[in-house]
XYZ file of C-alpha atoms in Angstrom:
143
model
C -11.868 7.261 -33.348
C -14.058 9.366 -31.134
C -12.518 10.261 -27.322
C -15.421 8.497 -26.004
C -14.527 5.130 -27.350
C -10.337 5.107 -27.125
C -11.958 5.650 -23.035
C -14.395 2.894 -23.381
C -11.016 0.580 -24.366
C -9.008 2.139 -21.855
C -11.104 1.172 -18.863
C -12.159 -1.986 -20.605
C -8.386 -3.316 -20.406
C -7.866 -2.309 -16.963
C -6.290 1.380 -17.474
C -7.218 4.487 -15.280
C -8.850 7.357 -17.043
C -8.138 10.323 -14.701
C -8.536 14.276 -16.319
C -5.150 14.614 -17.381
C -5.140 11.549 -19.782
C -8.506 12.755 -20.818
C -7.248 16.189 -22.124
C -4.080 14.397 -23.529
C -5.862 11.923 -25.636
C -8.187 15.270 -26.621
C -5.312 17.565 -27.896
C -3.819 14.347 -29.581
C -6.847 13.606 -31.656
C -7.598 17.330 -32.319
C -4.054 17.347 -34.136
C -3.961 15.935 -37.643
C 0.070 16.262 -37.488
C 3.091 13.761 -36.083
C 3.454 14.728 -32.927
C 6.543 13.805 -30.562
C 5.674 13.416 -27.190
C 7.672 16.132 -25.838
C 5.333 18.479 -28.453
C 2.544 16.955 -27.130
C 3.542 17.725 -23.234
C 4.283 21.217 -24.401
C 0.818 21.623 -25.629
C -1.240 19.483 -22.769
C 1.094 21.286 -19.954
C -0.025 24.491 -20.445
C -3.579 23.779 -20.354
C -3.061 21.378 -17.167
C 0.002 22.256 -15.274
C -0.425 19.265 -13.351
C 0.191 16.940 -16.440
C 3.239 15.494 -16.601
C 5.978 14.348 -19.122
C 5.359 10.965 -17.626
C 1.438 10.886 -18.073
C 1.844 11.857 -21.611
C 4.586 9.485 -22.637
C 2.504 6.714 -20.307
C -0.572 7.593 -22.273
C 0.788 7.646 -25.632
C 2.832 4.097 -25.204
C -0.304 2.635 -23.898
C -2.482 3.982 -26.765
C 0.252 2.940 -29.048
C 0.277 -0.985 -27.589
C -3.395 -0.968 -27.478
C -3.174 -0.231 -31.494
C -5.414 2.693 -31.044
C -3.054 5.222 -32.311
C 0.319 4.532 -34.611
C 3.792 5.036 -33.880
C 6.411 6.090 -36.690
C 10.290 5.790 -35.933
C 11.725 9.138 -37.372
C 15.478 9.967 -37.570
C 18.177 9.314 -34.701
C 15.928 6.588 -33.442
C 13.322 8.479 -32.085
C 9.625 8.222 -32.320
C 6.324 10.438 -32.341
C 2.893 9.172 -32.907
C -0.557 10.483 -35.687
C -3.956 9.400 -34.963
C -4.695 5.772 -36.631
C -7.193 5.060 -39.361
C -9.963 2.751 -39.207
C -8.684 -0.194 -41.805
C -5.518 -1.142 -41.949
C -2.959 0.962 -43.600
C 0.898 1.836 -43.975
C 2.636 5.025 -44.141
C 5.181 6.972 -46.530
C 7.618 8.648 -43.829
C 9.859 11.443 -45.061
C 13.085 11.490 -44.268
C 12.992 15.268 -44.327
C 10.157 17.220 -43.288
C 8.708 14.076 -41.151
C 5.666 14.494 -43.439
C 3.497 11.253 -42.805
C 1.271 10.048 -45.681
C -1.466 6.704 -44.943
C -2.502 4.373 -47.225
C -4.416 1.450 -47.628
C -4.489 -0.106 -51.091
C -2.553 -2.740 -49.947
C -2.620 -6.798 -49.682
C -1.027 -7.132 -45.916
C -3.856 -9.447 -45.123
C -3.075 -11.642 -47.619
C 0.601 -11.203 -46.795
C -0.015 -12.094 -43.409
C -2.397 -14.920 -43.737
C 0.536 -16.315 -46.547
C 3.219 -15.807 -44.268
C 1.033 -17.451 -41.087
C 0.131 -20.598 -42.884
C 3.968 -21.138 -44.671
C 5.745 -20.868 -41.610
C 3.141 -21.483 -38.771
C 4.017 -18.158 -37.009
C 0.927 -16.356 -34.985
C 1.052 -12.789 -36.608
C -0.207 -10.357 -34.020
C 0.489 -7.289 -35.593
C 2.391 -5.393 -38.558
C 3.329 -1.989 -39.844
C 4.266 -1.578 -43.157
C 6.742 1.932 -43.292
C 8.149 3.440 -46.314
C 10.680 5.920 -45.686
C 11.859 8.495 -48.319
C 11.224 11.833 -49.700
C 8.038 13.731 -50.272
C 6.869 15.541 -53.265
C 7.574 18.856 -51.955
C 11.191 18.106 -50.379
C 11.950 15.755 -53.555
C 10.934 19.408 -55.702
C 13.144 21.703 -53.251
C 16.679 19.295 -53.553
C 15.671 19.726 -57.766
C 15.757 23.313 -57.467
């Protein structure tokens, strides 16, 4: 999703745009990895020493609730955060190198819908994690 848009939704539910969330949503999208948010501040900080730890947590937890971006819960119950796809999707989450993997061949909807109309609960959202090991970690353990 272009900057220009995940701004349009900001302001259109009420949230300030100032400079500094600007260049954090920037060097967020620009990064195809999972980034913590402590990473993130590193990165942002040193371009705009008047960003914050705050404004980049803020910003990501926002973006997060807002569905624009995803979160993924890593080890020792922490979490960091990778640019969302269009369509809905799930991820494979290593346990070891953090490596995260979308995809979308999946029935959620139908899931959902199934679930919604059995039990008469109002699904707002779901995230569908796999956790477990990656080729190339799965390949180094063999060795």
């Amino acid at each position: 999703m272009p900057v220009s848009e995940i701004i349009r939704k900001l302001r259109g539910a009420g949230h300030k745009v100032t400079p500094q969330r600007i260049t954090i949503i920037q060097h967020f999208l620009e990064s195809s990895e999972l980034l913590t948010p402590a990473a993130l501040y590193d990165r942002v900080h040193k371009l705009d020493p008047r960003i914050g730890e705050v404004t980049v947590y803020r910003t990501l937890n926002i973006l997060a609730e807002m569905g624009l971006i995803c979160m993924i819960h890593t080890g020792d119950n922490a979490h960091s955060y990778i640019s969302r796809p269009p369509e809905h999707h799930g991820h494979l989450i290593c346990s070891d190198c953090s490596r995260v993997i979308d995809f979308t061949d999946c029935e959620v909807a139908v899931l959902e819908k199934k679930l919604s109309d059995e039990t008469g609960f109002k699904i707002e959202d779901s995230r569908l994690d796999f956790y477990g090991h990656c080729r190339d970690c799965t390949l180094r353990t063999i060795k």
